[in-house]
Every structure is written in C-alpha cells, then in structure tokens.
C-alpha cells in the first residue's frame, strides 16, 4: 500500500536479492515502481523488470519517474497501441472535423475517445430498434483484427480469440511488446518533452493469444518505434466533407 511502500520496498528488494531472483514481474499500480526501483539501486540489485498485468506502468509519462538505471532493464507486453502524435490521432481528427477546432481537453481527449467510440459503434450496430438486447448484439458484432499498429482489437462475446473462454467481456484482445529506451527523447502522453521512452517492438505489431512468436524483439532497435509522427500506411483516416466547413471541402475523421 502507498503509506508503507518504502518499508515494503526495502523488505521485498532485500528478499529478492538474497534469493538470487533475476527477473521481477510487476503487477502493481504505476506509482510503486518508482520506490522499488530506487530501492533496488540503493541495494545494488539489478534484475530484469518485466511488465505484468498492471495499469499505466507501460506509459512513458510514468516510466520517466522510475530509476532510469533500473528501468533500462524493463520490458514486457502492453495492451496499449503504438503511440501516435496526438494531433494526428482519431480523437483529434474527429473533433476538428466536426467542430473545426482543437479539442478543449487537449491532454485527455485521447483518453476519453476510446469509450465514446466504442459506445457509438455498438449503438450504430444495434440498428433502428434500440433495446438492451440489440445493443448487446451490436457490441458483440465486432470485426476481425485489423492488423493495425496504432489501434487495438476490441471484441465482446465469442470470436474465438480466447479458446478457453465461452463469453469474452474483457475488451482488448491483442497486445504488443514494449521495452524501455533510457536515451530516447520526445513527448510523453501529455506532450511533455523529456528523455526516456517506451519502444514498441516491430513498430507496434500486435499479437492475439496463442499467436506470439518464439523470439522476443525486446531491446532490438531494428523496426522499433517510440512515436509515429504520421499514421502508418493503411491507417490514415478517410476523408469526408466536414460539417464545420459548410462546403464540400473535407478533413480527416475516424474510420
């Protein structure tokens, strides 16, 4: 817990070092790794740090708060997609397309976007008679994986992505490999410039369960990317006439 995180870190790191543990899988909040990695350095302990099922430790904004000597050994899988310049993202493009202006919540627009996009996609798929059952059917209609790098595969129901689960209500189905590059420079998720960024292996290639390759690309700079400044090929939003322009001119919106 946060009130005892320093005490916990001192004890845990000491036990891990004494036991000769070389790899530590993190299943934690995004704040605790700062204390644990700093304590590991104090105790001259340098394991691999493996990102487990935890929230936000796979964001550059939080990664920069961790001990950088330690975090240079960090890698794992992430449910997040490869990052794209937020001003080139669907969240920004759709708002600009509709209003002709930038989103007022400029830092949180990409965070607010996914739930809204999912809701309206399911609403559209529900058809003209909206009921609880038709909305569920719309939500479960889904589509196969896109193969895109900057978007995730989200499905509900049974699409065969999780063979041992009859009904999937977890949402995101595919993942990508990430690793920490302590020397990379650029903006974090709230557009703050700095040093240290996550690299997305193979450009952010995503894998479904059971489809991972046997070789890891962690710490392999060949094909890795920290941030797309423009959408990758095939991921550029379609063009439609903009309601904001009042003319036939068009700008990008979500696919």
mmCIF file with all atom_site columns, C-alpha atoms in Angstrom, residues 85-232:
data_model
loop_
_atom_site.group_PDB
_atom_site.id
_atom_site.type_symbol
_atom_site.label_atom_id
_atom_site.label_alt_id
_atom_site.label_comp_id
_atom_site.label_asym_id
_atom_site.label_entity_id
_atom_site.label_seq_id
_atom_site.pdbx_PDB_ins_code
_atom_site.Cartn_x
_atom_site.Cartn_y
_atom_site.Cartn_z
_atom_site.occupancy
_atom_site.B_iso_or_equiv
_atom_site.pdbx_formal_charge
_atom_site.auth_seq_id
_atom_site.auth_comp_id
_atom_site.auth_asym_id
_atom_site.auth_atom_id
_atom_site.pdbx_PDB_model_num
ATOM 1   C CA . UNK A 1 85  ? 1.341   12.142  -32.318 1.00 0.00 ? 85  UNK A CA 1
ATOM 2   C CA . UNK A 1 86  ? -1.923  13.053  -30.529 1.00 0.00 ? 86  UNK A CA 1
ATOM 3   C CA . UNK A 1 87  ? -2.602  15.825  -33.020 1.00 0.00 ? 87  UNK A CA 1
ATOM 4   C CA . UNK A 1 88  ? -2.657  13.154  -35.760 1.00 0.00 ? 88  UNK A CA 1
ATOM 5   C CA . UNK A 1 89  ? -4.897  10.793  -33.784 1.00 0.00 ? 89  UNK A CA 1
ATOM 6   C CA . UNK A 1 90  ? -8.531  9.873   -34.420 1.00 0.00 ? 90  UNK A CA 1
ATOM 7   C CA . UNK A 1 91  ? -9.567  11.698  -31.239 1.00 0.00 ? 91  UNK A CA 1
ATOM 8   C CA . UNK A 1 92  ? -8.155  14.992  -32.514 1.00 0.00 ? 92  UNK A CA 1
ATOM 9   C CA . UNK A 1 93  ? -9.122  14.475  -36.149 1.00 0.00 ? 93  UNK A CA 1
ATOM 10  C CA . UNK A 1 94  ? -12.763 13.698  -35.428 1.00 0.00 ? 94  UNK A CA 1
ATOM 11  C CA . UNK A 1 95  ? -13.186 16.706  -33.151 1.00 0.00 ? 95  UNK A CA 1
ATOM 12  C CA . UNK A 1 96  ? -11.518 19.009  -35.655 1.00 0.00 ? 96  UNK A CA 1
ATOM 13  C CA . UNK A 1 97  ? -13.558 17.517  -38.491 1.00 0.00 ? 97  UNK A CA 1
ATOM 14  C CA . UNK A 1 98  ? -16.844 18.145  -36.693 1.00 0.00 ? 98  UNK A CA 1
ATOM 15  C CA . UNK A 1 99  ? -16.128 21.493  -34.991 1.00 0.00 ? 99  UNK A CA 1
ATOM 16  C CA . UNK A 1 100 ? -13.238 22.973  -36.936 1.00 0.00 ? 100 UNK A CA 1
ATOM 17  C CA . UNK A 1 101 ? -11.361 23.469  -33.652 1.00 0.00 ? 101 UNK A CA 1
ATOM 18  C CA . UNK A 1 102 ? -8.911  21.578  -31.467 1.00 0.00 ? 102 UNK A CA 1
ATOM 19  C CA . UNK A 1 103 ? -10.371 19.603  -28.544 1.00 0.00 ? 103 UNK A CA 1
ATOM 20  C CA . UNK A 1 104 ? -10.537 21.793  -25.416 1.00 0.00 ? 104 UNK A CA 1
ATOM 21  C CA . UNK A 1 105 ? -9.414  18.843  -23.274 1.00 0.00 ? 105 UNK A CA 1
ATOM 22  C CA . UNK A 1 106 ? -6.250  18.580  -25.318 1.00 0.00 ? 106 UNK A CA 1
ATOM 23  C CA . UNK A 1 107 ? -4.400  16.196  -22.969 1.00 0.00 ? 107 UNK A CA 1
ATOM 24  C CA . UNK A 1 108 ? -7.342  13.960  -22.092 1.00 0.00 ? 108 UNK A CA 1
ATOM 25  C CA . UNK A 1 109 ? -9.037  13.742  -25.497 1.00 0.00 ? 109 UNK A CA 1
ATOM 26  C CA . UNK A 1 110 ? -7.154  10.543  -26.431 1.00 0.00 ? 110 UNK A CA 1
ATOM 27  C CA . UNK A 1 111 ? -8.157  9.029   -23.072 1.00 0.00 ? 111 UNK A CA 1
ATOM 28  C CA . UNK A 1 112 ? -11.829 9.998   -23.396 1.00 0.00 ? 112 UNK A CA 1
ATOM 29  C CA . UNK A 1 113 ? -12.057 8.870   -27.014 1.00 0.00 ? 113 UNK A CA 1
ATOM 30  C CA . UNK A 1 114 ? -11.995 5.026   -26.768 1.00 0.00 ? 114 UNK A CA 1
ATOM 31  C CA . UNK A 1 115 ? -15.104 4.588   -24.585 1.00 0.00 ? 115 UNK A CA 1
ATOM 32  C CA . UNK A 1 116 ? -17.104 7.082   -26.628 1.00 0.00 ? 116 UNK A CA 1
ATOM 33  C CA . UNK A 1 117 ? -16.025 5.477   -29.907 1.00 0.00 ? 117 UNK A CA 1
ATOM 34  C CA . UNK A 1 118 ? -16.932 2.003   -28.646 1.00 0.00 ? 118 UNK A CA 1
ATOM 35  C CA . UNK A 1 119 ? -20.334 3.127   -27.366 1.00 0.00 ? 119 UNK A CA 1
ATOM 36  C CA . UNK A 1 120 ? -21.380 4.753   -30.632 1.00 0.00 ? 120 UNK A CA 1
ATOM 37  C CA . UNK A 1 121 ? -20.059 1.883   -32.730 1.00 0.00 ? 121 UNK A CA 1
ATOM 38  C CA . UNK A 1 122 ? -22.242 -0.526  -30.745 1.00 0.00 ? 122 UNK A CA 1
ATOM 39  C CA . UNK A 1 123 ? -25.181 1.900   -30.919 1.00 0.00 ? 123 UNK A CA 1
ATOM 40  C CA . UNK A 1 124 ? -24.889 2.084   -34.691 1.00 0.00 ? 124 UNK A CA 1
ATOM 41  C CA . UNK A 1 125 ? -24.640 -1.691  -34.990 1.00 0.00 ? 125 UNK A CA 1
ATOM 42  C CA . UNK A 1 126 ? -27.707 -2.144  -32.757 1.00 0.00 ? 126 UNK A CA 1
ATOM 43  C CA . UNK A 1 127 ? -29.925 -0.950  -35.592 1.00 0.00 ? 127 UNK A CA 1
ATOM 44  C CA . UNK A 1 128 ? -33.114 1.142   -35.609 1.00 0.00 ? 128 UNK A CA 1
ATOM 45  C CA . UNK A 1 129 ? -34.766 -0.641  -32.671 1.00 0.00 ? 129 UNK A CA 1
ATOM 46  C CA . UNK A 1 130 ? -32.619 0.067   -29.648 1.00 0.00 ? 130 UNK A CA 1
ATOM 47  C CA . UNK A 1 131 ? -33.090 -2.310  -26.743 1.00 0.00 ? 131 UNK A CA 1
ATOM 48  C CA . UNK A 1 132 ? -30.771 -3.865  -24.217 1.00 0.00 ? 132 UNK A CA 1
ATOM 49  C CA . UNK A 1 133 ? -30.571 -6.991  -26.388 1.00 0.00 ? 133 UNK A CA 1
ATOM 50  C CA . UNK A 1 134 ? -29.925 -5.183  -29.682 1.00 0.00 ? 134 UNK A CA 1
ATOM 51  C CA . UNK A 1 135 ? -27.244 -3.048  -28.065 1.00 0.00 ? 135 UNK A CA 1
ATOM 52  C CA . UNK A 1 136 ? -25.557 -6.192  -26.778 1.00 0.00 ? 136 UNK A CA 1
ATOM 53  C CA . UNK A 1 137 ? -25.804 -7.738  -30.238 1.00 0.00 ? 137 UNK A CA 1
ATOM 54  C CA . UNK A 1 138 ? -24.250 -4.599  -31.703 1.00 0.00 ? 138 UNK A CA 1
ATOM 55  C CA . UNK A 1 139 ? -21.458 -4.700  -29.147 1.00 0.00 ? 139 UNK A CA 1
ATOM 56  C CA . UNK A 1 140 ? -20.780 -8.343  -29.912 1.00 0.00 ? 140 UNK A CA 1
ATOM 57  C CA . UNK A 1 141 ? -20.964 -7.936  -33.692 1.00 0.00 ? 141 UNK A CA 1
ATOM 58  C CA . UNK A 1 142 ? -17.356 -6.798  -33.743 1.00 0.00 ? 142 UNK A CA 1
ATOM 59  C CA . UNK A 1 143 ? -14.848 -7.173  -36.522 1.00 0.00 ? 143 UNK A CA 1
ATOM 60  C CA . UNK A 1 144 ? -11.751 -9.332  -37.004 1.00 0.00 ? 144 UNK A CA 1
ATOM 61  C CA . UNK A 1 145 ? -8.356  -7.943  -36.026 1.00 0.00 ? 145 UNK A CA 1
ATOM 62  C CA . UNK A 1 146 ? -7.353  -5.047  -38.263 1.00 0.00 ? 146 UNK A CA 1
ATOM 63  C CA . UNK A 1 147 ? -3.629  -5.710  -38.223 1.00 0.00 ? 147 UNK A CA 1
ATOM 64  C CA . UNK A 1 148 ? -3.149  -2.025  -37.444 1.00 0.00 ? 148 UNK A CA 1
ATOM 65  C CA . UNK A 1 149 ? -0.327  -0.777  -35.247 1.00 0.00 ? 149 UNK A CA 1
ATOM 66  C CA . UNK A 1 150 ? -1.928  2.285   -33.652 1.00 0.00 ? 150 UNK A CA 1
ATOM 67  C CA . UNK A 1 151 ? -5.298  0.737   -32.780 1.00 0.00 ? 151 UNK A CA 1
ATOM 68  C CA . UNK A 1 152 ? -6.252  -2.263  -30.671 1.00 0.00 ? 152 UNK A CA 1
ATOM 69  C CA . UNK A 1 153 ? -8.589  -5.183  -31.340 1.00 0.00 ? 153 UNK A CA 1
ATOM 70  C CA . UNK A 1 154 ? -11.636 -4.964  -29.076 1.00 0.00 ? 154 UNK A CA 1
ATOM 71  C CA . UNK A 1 155 ? -14.335 -7.614  -29.056 1.00 0.00 ? 155 UNK A CA 1
ATOM 72  C CA . UNK A 1 156 ? -17.082 -8.908  -26.820 1.00 0.00 ? 156 UNK A CA 1
ATOM 73  C CA . UNK A 1 157 ? -18.823 -12.269 -26.916 1.00 0.00 ? 157 UNK A CA 1
ATOM 74  C CA . UNK A 1 158 ? -17.220 -15.265 -28.551 1.00 0.00 ? 158 UNK A CA 1
ATOM 75  C CA . UNK A 1 159 ? -14.983 -14.653 -31.551 1.00 0.00 ? 159 UNK A CA 1
ATOM 76  C CA . UNK A 1 160 ? -12.533 -17.469 -30.910 1.00 0.00 ? 160 UNK A CA 1
ATOM 77  C CA . UNK A 1 161 ? -9.774  -15.162 -29.691 1.00 0.00 ? 161 UNK A CA 1
ATOM 78  C CA . UNK A 1 162 ? -9.787  -16.849 -26.267 1.00 0.00 ? 162 UNK A CA 1
ATOM 79  C CA . UNK A 1 163 ? -10.463 -20.556 -26.882 1.00 0.00 ? 163 UNK A CA 1
ATOM 80  C CA . UNK A 1 164 ? -10.932 -21.392 -23.197 1.00 0.00 ? 164 UNK A CA 1
ATOM 81  C CA . UNK A 1 165 ? -13.475 -18.588 -22.632 1.00 0.00 ? 165 UNK A CA 1
ATOM 82  C CA . UNK A 1 166 ? -17.041 -19.008 -23.889 1.00 0.00 ? 166 UNK A CA 1
ATOM 83  C CA . UNK A 1 167 ? -18.010 -15.351 -23.441 1.00 0.00 ? 167 UNK A CA 1
ATOM 84  C CA . UNK A 1 168 ? -15.367 -12.615 -23.520 1.00 0.00 ? 168 UNK A CA 1
ATOM 85  C CA . UNK A 1 169 ? -16.189 -9.382  -21.690 1.00 0.00 ? 169 UNK A CA 1
ATOM 86  C CA . UNK A 1 170 ? -12.658 -8.053  -21.263 1.00 0.00 ? 170 UNK A CA 1
ATOM 87  C CA . UNK A 1 171 ? -12.478 -5.899  -24.376 1.00 0.00 ? 171 UNK A CA 1
ATOM 88  C CA . UNK A 1 172 ? -8.904  -5.667  -25.698 1.00 0.00 ? 172 UNK A CA 1
ATOM 89  C CA . UNK A 1 173 ? -7.752  -8.920  -27.289 1.00 0.00 ? 173 UNK A CA 1
ATOM 90  C CA . UNK A 1 174 ? -4.304  -8.225  -28.726 1.00 0.00 ? 174 UNK A CA 1
ATOM 91  C CA . UNK A 1 175 ? -1.061  -6.978  -27.246 1.00 0.00 ? 175 UNK A CA 1
ATOM 92  C CA . UNK A 1 176 ? 2.319   -5.641  -28.271 1.00 0.00 ? 176 UNK A CA 1
ATOM 93  C CA . UNK A 1 177 ? 5.827   -5.940  -26.888 1.00 0.00 ? 177 UNK A CA 1
ATOM 94  C CA . UNK A 1 178 ? 7.448   -2.873  -25.324 1.00 0.00 ? 178 UNK A CA 1
ATOM 95  C CA . UNK A 1 179 ? 10.818  -2.086  -23.791 1.00 0.00 ? 179 UNK A CA 1
ATOM 96  C CA . UNK A 1 180 ? 12.348  0.963   -22.164 1.00 0.00 ? 180 UNK A CA 1
ATOM 97  C CA . UNK A 1 181 ? 14.888  3.061   -24.005 1.00 0.00 ? 181 UNK A CA 1
ATOM 98  C CA . UNK A 1 182 ? 16.509  5.408   -21.452 1.00 0.00 ? 182 UNK A CA 1
ATOM 99  C CA . UNK A 1 183 ? 18.166  7.520   -24.163 1.00 0.00 ? 183 UNK A CA 1
ATOM 100 C CA . UNK A 1 184 ? 15.146  8.126   -26.443 1.00 0.00 ? 184 UNK A CA 1
ATOM 101 C CA . UNK A 1 185 ? 13.810  11.672  -26.435 1.00 0.00 ? 185 UNK A CA 1
ATOM 102 C CA . UNK A 1 186 ? 10.396  13.048  -27.264 1.00 0.00 ? 186 UNK A CA 1
ATOM 103 C CA . UNK A 1 187 ? 6.982   13.876  -25.808 1.00 0.00 ? 187 UNK A CA 1
ATOM 104 C CA . UNK A 1 188 ? 5.189   11.707  -23.268 1.00 0.00 ? 188 UNK A CA 1
ATOM 105 C CA . UNK A 1 189 ? 1.429   11.048  -23.287 1.00 0.00 ? 189 UNK A CA 1
ATOM 106 C CA . UNK A 1 190 ? 0.668   14.563  -22.023 1.00 0.00 ? 190 UNK A CA 1
ATOM 107 C CA . UNK A 1 191 ? 3.065   16.124  -24.569 1.00 0.00 ? 191 UNK A CA 1
ATOM 108 C CA . UNK A 1 192 ? 5.846   16.840  -22.082 1.00 0.00 ? 192 UNK A CA 1
ATOM 109 C CA . UNK A 1 193 ? 9.271   16.664  -23.718 1.00 0.00 ? 193 UNK A CA 1
ATOM 110 C CA . UNK A 1 194 ? 11.894  14.568  -21.975 1.00 0.00 ? 194 UNK A CA 1
ATOM 111 C CA . UNK A 1 195 ? 14.347  11.690  -22.116 1.00 0.00 ? 195 UNK A CA 1
ATOM 112 C CA . UNK A 1 196 ? 13.405  8.033   -21.784 1.00 0.00 ? 196 UNK A CA 1
ATOM 113 C CA . UNK A 1 197 ? 10.578  6.457   -23.789 1.00 0.00 ? 197 UNK A CA 1
ATOM 114 C CA . UNK A 1 198 ? 8.980   3.101   -24.440 1.00 0.00 ? 198 UNK A CA 1
ATOM 115 C CA . UNK A 1 199 ? 9.959   1.461   -27.696 1.00 0.00 ? 199 UNK A CA 1
ATOM 116 C CA . UNK A 1 200 ? 7.331   -0.640  -29.461 1.00 0.00 ? 200 UNK A CA 1
ATOM 117 C CA . UNK A 1 201 ? 8.921   -3.744  -30.970 1.00 0.00 ? 201 UNK A CA 1
ATOM 118 C CA . UNK A 1 202 ? 8.390   -4.321  -34.694 1.00 0.00 ? 202 UNK A CA 1
ATOM 119 C CA . UNK A 1 203 ? 6.674   -0.959  -34.988 1.00 0.00 ? 203 UNK A CA 1
ATOM 120 C CA . UNK A 1 204 ? 3.993   -1.960  -32.502 1.00 0.00 ? 204 UNK A CA 1
ATOM 121 C CA . UNK A 1 205 ? 2.984   -5.245  -34.138 1.00 0.00 ? 205 UNK A CA 1
ATOM 122 C CA . UNK A 1 206 ? 0.118   -6.782  -32.175 1.00 0.00 ? 206 UNK A CA 1
ATOM 123 C CA . UNK A 1 207 ? -0.477  -10.418 -31.272 1.00 0.00 ? 207 UNK A CA 1
ATOM 124 C CA . UNK A 1 208 ? -3.525  -12.388 -30.222 1.00 0.00 ? 208 UNK A CA 1
ATOM 125 C CA . UNK A 1 209 ? -3.255  -15.058 -27.553 1.00 0.00 ? 209 UNK A CA 1
ATOM 126 C CA . UNK A 1 210 ? -1.552  -18.135 -28.979 1.00 0.00 ? 210 UNK A CA 1
ATOM 127 C CA . UNK A 1 211 ? -0.028  -16.204 -31.880 1.00 0.00 ? 211 UNK A CA 1
ATOM 128 C CA . UNK A 1 212 ? 3.115   -14.829 -30.261 1.00 0.00 ? 212 UNK A CA 1
ATOM 129 C CA . UNK A 1 213 ? 6.357   -15.713 -31.978 1.00 0.00 ? 213 UNK A CA 1
ATOM 130 C CA . UNK A 1 214 ? 9.011   -17.612 -30.040 1.00 0.00 ? 214 UNK A CA 1
ATOM 131 C CA . UNK A 1 215 ? 11.661  -14.903 -30.390 1.00 0.00 ? 215 UNK A CA 1
ATOM 132 C CA . UNK A 1 216 ? 11.474  -11.701 -28.418 1.00 0.00 ? 216 UNK A CA 1
ATOM 133 C CA . UNK A 1 217 ? 12.358  -8.366  -30.005 1.00 0.00 ? 217 UNK A CA 1
ATOM 134 C CA . UNK A 1 218 ? 12.940  -6.578  -26.716 1.00 0.00 ? 218 UNK A CA 1
ATOM 135 C CA . UNK A 1 219 ? 15.892  -4.162  -26.897 1.00 0.00 ? 219 UNK A CA 1
ATOM 136 C CA . UNK A 1 220 ? 16.111  -4.682  -30.661 1.00 0.00 ? 220 UNK A CA 1
ATOM 137 C CA . UNK A 1 221 ? 16.094  -1.241  -32.272 1.00 0.00 ? 221 UNK A CA 1
ATOM 138 C CA . UNK A 1 222 ? 15.500  -2.696  -35.732 1.00 0.00 ? 222 UNK A CA 1
ATOM 139 C CA . UNK A 1 223 ? 11.923  -1.763  -36.592 1.00 0.00 ? 223 UNK A CA 1
ATOM 140 C CA . UNK A 1 224 ? 11.141  -0.413  -33.127 1.00 0.00 ? 224 UNK A CA 1
ATOM 141 C CA . UNK A 1 225 ? 9.307   2.896   -32.770 1.00 0.00 ? 225 UNK A CA 1
ATOM 142 C CA . UNK A 1 226 ? 8.675   5.286   -29.888 1.00 0.00 ? 226 UNK A CA 1
ATOM 143 C CA . UNK A 1 227 ? 6.122   7.544   -31.583 1.00 0.00 ? 227 UNK A CA 1
ATOM 144 C CA . UNK A 1 228 ? 4.569   7.764   -35.024 1.00 0.00 ? 228 UNK A CA 1
ATOM 145 C CA . UNK A 1 229 ? 4.588   11.369  -36.230 1.00 0.00 ? 229 UNK A CA 1
ATOM 146 C CA . UNK A 1 230 ? 2.207   10.421  -39.039 1.00 0.00 ? 230 UNK A CA 1
ATOM 147 C CA . UNK A 1 231 ? -0.145  7.423   -39.255 1.00 0.00 ? 231 UNK A CA 1
ATOM 148 C CA . UNK A 1 232 ? 1.466   4.233   -40.597 1.00 0.00 ? 232 UNK A CA 1
#
